[in-house]
């Protein structure tokens, strides 16, 4: 098992963000939304970023187990 292999390194370099959703869009857009919609978008953003991190981790496990 070589954790420095190009396949594993490329998968580790995938950038995912843990920033709040409201920090990723235009502030004026956020202000135009209801508090309920902002909360909904925050939840969806967290779900998607968490899943992206999970997939990234699974890809590393697959790469390590195939070496």
CSV table of N, CA, C and O in Angstrom, one decimal:
chain,number,residue,atom,x,y,z
A,1,UNK,N,0.9,-1.2,0.0
A,1,UNK,CA,0.0,0.0,0.0
A,1,UNK,C,0.9,1.2,0.0
A,1,UNK,O,1.7,1.4,0.9
A,2,UNK,N,0.7,2.1,-1.0
A,2,UNK,CA,1.5,3.3,-1.1
A,2,UNK,C,0.6,4.5,-1.2
A,2,UNK,O,-0.1,4.7,-2.2
A,3,UNK,N,0.5,5.2,-0.1
A,3,UNK,CA,-0.4,6.3,0.0
A,3,UNK,C,0.0,7.5,-0.8
A,3,UNK,O,-0.7,8.5,-1.0
A,4,UNK,N,1.2,7.5,-1.3
A,4,UNK,CA,1.7,8.6,-2.1
A,4,UNK,C,1.5,8.3,-3.6
A,4,UNK,O,2.0,9.1,-4.5
A,5,UNK,N,0.8,7.3,-4.0
A,5,UNK,CA,0.6,7.0,-5.4
A,5,UNK,C,-0.2,8.1,-6.0
A,5,UNK,O,-1.0,8.8,-5.4
A,6,UNK,N,0.0,8.3,-7.3
A,6,UNK,CA,-0.7,9.4,-8.0
A,6,UNK,C,-2.3,9.4,-7.9
A,6,UNK,O,-2.9,10.4,-7.7
A,7,UNK,N,-2.8,8.2,-8.0
A,7,UNK,CA,-4.3,8.0,-7.9
A,7,UNK,C,-4.8,8.5,-6.5
A,7,UNK,O,-5.8,9.2,-6.5
A,8,UNK,N,-4.1,8.1,-5.5
A,8,UNK,CA,-4.5,8.5,-4.1
A,8,UNK,C,-4.3,9.9,-3.9
A,8,UNK,O,-5.2,10.6,-3.4
A,9,UNK,N,-3.2,10.5,-4.4
A,9,UNK,CA,-2.9,11.9,-4.2
A,9,UNK,C,-3.9,12.7,-4.9
A,9,UNK,O,-4.3,13.7,-4.4
A,10,UNK,N,-4.3,12.3,-6.1
A,10,UNK,CA,-5.3,13.1,-6.9
A,10,UNK,C,-6.6,13.1,-6.2
A,10,UNK,O,-7.3,14.1,-6.2
A,11,UNK,N,-7.0,12.0,-5.6
A,11,UNK,CA,-8.3,11.9,-4.9
A,11,UNK,C,-8.2,12.7,-3.6
A,11,UNK,O,-9.2,13.3,-3.2
A,12,UNK,N,-7.1,12.8,-3.0
A,12,UNK,CA,-6.9,13.6,-1.8
A,12,UNK,C,-7.0,15.1,-2.1
A,12,UNK,O,-7.3,15.8,-1.2
A,13,UNK,N,-6.6,15.4,-3.3
A,13,UNK,CA,-6.5,16.9,-3.6
A,13,UNK,C,-7.9,17.4,-4.0
A,13,UNK,O,-8.0,18.6,-4.3
A,14,UNK,N,-8.9,16.6,-4.1
A,14,UNK,CA,-10.2,17.1,-4.4
A,14,UNK,C,-10.6,18.1,-3.4
A,14,UNK,O,-10.6,17.8,-2.2
A,15,UNK,N,-11.0,19.3,-3.8
A,15,UNK,CA,-11.4,20.4,-2.9
A,15,UNK,C,-12.9,20.3,-2.6
A,15,UNK,O,-13.7,20.4,-3.5
A,16,UNK,N,-13.2,20.2,-1.4
A,16,UNK,CA,-14.5,20.4,-0.9
A,16,UNK,C,-14.5,21.5,0.1
A,16,UNK,O,-13.5,21.7,0.8
A,17,UNK,N,-15.6,22.1,0.2
A,17,UNK,CA,-15.6,23.3,1.2
A,17,UNK,C,-16.6,23.0,2.3
A,17,UNK,O,-17.6,22.4,2.1
A,18,UNK,N,-16.2,23.5,3.4
A,18,UNK,CA,-17.1,23.4,4.6
A,18,UNK,C,-17.7,24.7,4.9
A,18,UNK,O,-18.3,24.9,5.9
A,19,UNK,N,-17.5,25.7,4.0
A,19,UNK,CA,-18.0,27.0,4.3
A,19,UNK,C,-19.6,27.0,4.3
A,19,UNK,O,-20.2,26.1,3.7
A,20,UNK,N,-20.1,27.9,5.0
A,20,UNK,CA,-21.6,28.0,5.0
A,20,UNK,C,-22.1,28.4,3.6
A,20,UNK,O,-21.4,29.1,2.9
A,21,UNK,N,-23.3,27.9,3.3
A,21,UNK,CA,-23.8,28.2,2.0
A,21,UNK,C,-23.9,29.7,1.8
A,21,UNK,O,-23.6,30.2,0.7
A,22,UNK,N,-24.4,30.4,2.8
A,22,UNK,CA,-24.6,31.9,2.6
A,22,UNK,C,-23.3,32.6,2.3
A,22,UNK,O,-23.3,33.7,1.7
A,23,UNK,N,-22.1,32.0,2.6
A,23,UNK,CA,-20.8,32.6,2.3
A,23,UNK,C,-20.4,32.3,0.9
A,23,UNK,O,-19.4,32.8,0.4
A,24,UNK,N,-21.1,31.4,0.2
A,24,UNK,CA,-20.7,31.0,-1.2
A,24,UNK,C,-21.5,31.7,-2.3
A,24,UNK,O,-21.2,31.5,-3.4
A,25,UNK,N,-22.5,32.5,-1.9
A,25,UNK,CA,-23.4,33.2,-2.8
A,25,UNK,C,-23.4,34.7,-2.5
A,25,UNK,O,-22.9,35.1,-1.5
A,26,UNK,N,-23.9,35.4,-3.5
A,26,UNK,CA,-24.0,36.9,-3.3
A,26,UNK,C,-24.8,37.3,-2.1
A,26,UNK,O,-25.9,36.8,-1.9
A,27,UNK,N,-24.3,38.1,-1.3
A,27,UNK,CA,-25.0,38.5,0.0
A,27,UNK,C,-26.4,39.1,-0.3
A,27,UNK,O,-27.3,38.9,0.5
A,28,UNK,N,-26.5,39.8,-1.4
A,28,UNK,CA,-27.8,40.4,-1.7
A,28,UNK,C,-28.8,39.3,-2.0
A,28,UNK,O,-30.0,39.5,-1.7
A,29,UNK,N,-28.4,38.3,-2.6
A,29,UNK,CA,-29.2,37.1,-2.9
A,29,UNK,C,-29.7,36.5,-1.6
A,29,UNK,O,-30.9,36.2,-1.5
A,30,UNK,N,-28.8,36.4,-0.7
A,30,UNK,CA,-29.2,35.8,0.6
A,30,UNK,C,-30.2,36.7,1.3
A,30,UNK,O,-31.2,36.2,1.9
A,31,UNK,N,-30.0,38.0,1.3
A,31,UNK,CA,-30.9,38.9,1.9
A,31,UNK,C,-32.3,38.9,1.3
A,31,UNK,O,-33.3,39.2,2.0
A,32,UNK,N,-32.4,38.5,0.0
A,32,UNK,CA,-33.7,38.5,-0.6
A,32,UNK,C,-34.5,37.3,-0.2
A,32,UNK,O,-35.7,37.2,-0.5
A,33,UNK,N,-33.9,36.3,0.4
A,33,UNK,CA,-34.6,35.0,0.7
A,33,UNK,C,-35.1,35.1,2.1
A,33,UNK,O,-34.6,35.8,3.0
A,34,UNK,N,-36.1,34.3,2.4
A,34,UNK,CA,-36.7,34.2,3.7
A,34,UNK,C,-35.7,33.4,4.6
A,34,UNK,O,-34.8,32.7,4.1
A,35,UNK,N,-35.8,33.6,5.9
A,35,UNK,CA,-34.9,32.9,6.8
A,35,UNK,C,-35.1,31.4,6.7
A,35,UNK,O,-34.2,30.6,6.7
A,36,UNK,N,-36.3,30.9,6.4
A,36,UNK,CA,-36.6,29.5,6.2
A,36,UNK,C,-35.9,29.0,5.0
A,36,UNK,O,-35.3,27.9,5.0
A,37,UNK,N,-35.9,29.7,3.9
A,37,UNK,CA,-35.2,29.3,2.7
A,37,UNK,C,-33.7,29.3,2.9
A,37,UNK,O,-33.0,28.4,2.4
A,38,UNK,N,-33.1,30.3,3.6
A,38,UNK,CA,-31.7,30.3,3.9
A,38,UNK,C,-31.3,29.0,4.7
A,38,UNK,O,-30.3,28.4,4.4
A,39,UNK,N,-32.1,28.7,5.7
A,39,UNK,CA,-31.9,27.5,6.5
A,39,UNK,C,-31.9,26.3,5.7
A,39,UNK,O,-31.1,25.3,5.8
A,40,UNK,N,-32.9,26.2,4.8
A,40,UNK,CA,-33.0,25.1,3.9
A,40,UNK,C,-31.8,24.9,3.0
A,40,UNK,O,-31.3,23.8,2.8
A,41,UNK,N,-31.3,26.0,2.4
A,41,UNK,CA,-30.1,26.0,1.6
A,41,UNK,C,-28.9,25.6,2.4
A,41,UNK,O,-28.0,24.9,1.9
A,42,UNK,N,-28.8,26.0,3.6
A,42,UNK,CA,-27.7,25.7,4.5
A,42,UNK,C,-27.7,24.2,4.7
A,42,UNK,O,-26.6,23.5,4.7
A,43,UNK,N,-28.8,23.6,5.0
A,43,UNK,CA,-28.9,22.2,5.2
A,43,UNK,C,-28.6,21.4,4.0
A,43,UNK,O,-27.8,20.4,4.0
A,44,UNK,N,-29.1,21.8,2.8
A,44,UNK,CA,-28.7,21.1,1.6
A,44,UNK,C,-27.2,21.2,1.3
A,44,UNK,O,-26.6,20.2,0.9
A,45,UNK,N,-26.7,22.4,1.5
A,45,UNK,CA,-25.2,22.6,1.3
A,45,UNK,C,-24.4,21.7,2.2
A,45,UNK,O,-23.4,21.0,1.8
A,46,UNK,N,-24.8,21.6,3.5
A,46,UNK,CA,-24.1,20.7,4.4
A,46,UNK,C,-24.2,19.2,4.0
A,46,UNK,O,-23.2,18.5,4.0
A,47,UNK,N,-25.4,18.8,3.6
A,47,UNK,CA,-25.6,17.5,3.1
A,47,UNK,C,-24.7,17.1,1.9
A,47,UNK,O,-24.0,16.1,1.9
A,48,UNK,N,-24.6,18.0,0.9
A,48,UNK,CA,-23.9,17.8,-0.3
A,48,UNK,C,-22.4,17.8,0.0
A,48,UNK,O,-21.6,16.9,-0.4
A,49,UNK,N,-21.9,18.7,0.8
A,49,UNK,CA,-20.5,18.8,1.1
A,49,UNK,C,-20.1,17.6,2.0
A,49,UNK,O,-19.0,17.0,1.8
A,50,UNK,N,-20.9,17.1,2.9
A,50,UNK,CA,-20.6,16.0,3.7
A,50,UNK,C,-20.5,14.7,2.8
A,50,UNK,O,-19.6,13.9,3.0
A,51,UNK,N,-21.5,14.6,1.9
A,51,UNK,CA,-21.5,13.4,1.0
A,51,UNK,C,-20.2,13.5,0.1
A,51,UNK,O,-19.6,12.4,-0.2
A,52,UNK,N,-19.8,14.6,-0.3
A,52,UNK,CA,-18.6,14.7,-1.2
A,52,UNK,C,-17.4,14.3,-0.4
A,52,UNK,O,-16.5,13.6,-1.0
A,53,UNK,N,-17.3,14.7,0.9
A,53,UNK,CA,-16.2,14.2,1.7
A,53,UNK,C,-16.2,12.7,1.9
A,53,UNK,O,-15.2,12.0,1.8
A,54,UNK,N,-17.4,12.1,2.0
A,54,UNK,CA,-17.6,10.7,2.2
A,54,UNK,C,-17.1,10.0,0.9
A,54,UNK,O,-16.4,9.0,1.0
A,55,UNK,N,-17.5,10.5,-0.2
A,55,UNK,CA,-17.1,9.8,-1.5
A,55,UNK,C,-15.6,9.9,-1.7
A,55,UNK,O,-15.0,9.0,-2.1
A,56,UNK,N,-15.0,11.1,-1.3
A,56,UNK,CA,-13.6,11.2,-1.4
A,56,UNK,C,-12.9,10.2,-0.5
A,56,UNK,O,-11.9,9.5,-0.9
A,57,UNK,N,-13.4,10.0,0.7
A,57,UNK,CA,-12.8,9.0,1.6
A,57,UNK,C,-13.0,7.6,1.1
A,57,UNK,O,-12.0,6.8,1.1
A,58,UNK,N,-14.1,7.3,0.5
A,58,UNK,CA,-14.3,6.0,-0.1
A,58,UNK,C,-13.4,5.7,-1.3
A,58,UNK,O,-12.9,4.6,-1.4
A,59,UNK,N,-13.1,6.7,-2.1
A,59,UNK,CA,-12.2,6.6,-3.2
A,59,UNK,C,-10.8,6.3,-2.7
A,59,UNK,O,-10.1,5.5,-3.3
A,60,UNK,N,-10.4,6.9,-1.6
A,60,UNK,CA,-9.1,6.6,-1.1
A,60,UNK,C,-9.0,5.2,-0.6
A,60,UNK,O,-8.1,4.4,-0.8
A,61,UNK,N,-10.1,4.7,0.1
A,61,UNK,CA,-10.1,3.3,0.6
A,61,UNK,C,-10.1,2.4,-0.6
A,61,UNK,O,-9.3,1.4,-0.5
A,62,UNK,N,-10.8,2.6,-1.6
A,62,UNK,CA,-10.7,1.8,-2.8
A,62,UNK,C,-9.3,1.7,-3.4
A,62,UNK,O,-8.8,0.7,-3.7
A,63,UNK,N,-8.7,2.9,-3.5
A,63,UNK,CA,-7.4,2.9,-4.1
A,63,UNK,C,-6.4,2.2,-3.2
A,63,UNK,O,-5.5,1.5,-3.8
A,64,UNK,N,-6.5,2.4,-1.9
A,64,UNK,CA,-5.5,1.7,-1.0
A,64,UNK,C,-5.8,0.2,-1.1
A,64,UNK,O,-4.8,-0.6,-1.1
A,65,UNK,N,-7.0,-0.3,-1.1
A,65,UNK,CA,-7.3,-1.7,-1.1
A,65,UNK,C,-6.9,-2.4,-2.4
A,65,UNK,O,-6.7,-3.6,-2.5
A,66,UNK,N,-6.9,-1.6,-3.5
A,66,UNK,CA,-6.5,-2.2,-4.8
A,66,UNK,C,-5.0,-2.2,-5.0
A,66,UNK,O,-4.6,-2.9,-5.9
A,67,UNK,N,-4.2,-1.5,-4.2
A,67,UNK,CA,-2.8,-1.6,-4.3
A,67,UNK,C,-2.2,-2.8,-3.8
A,67,UNK,O,-2.6,-3.5,-2.9
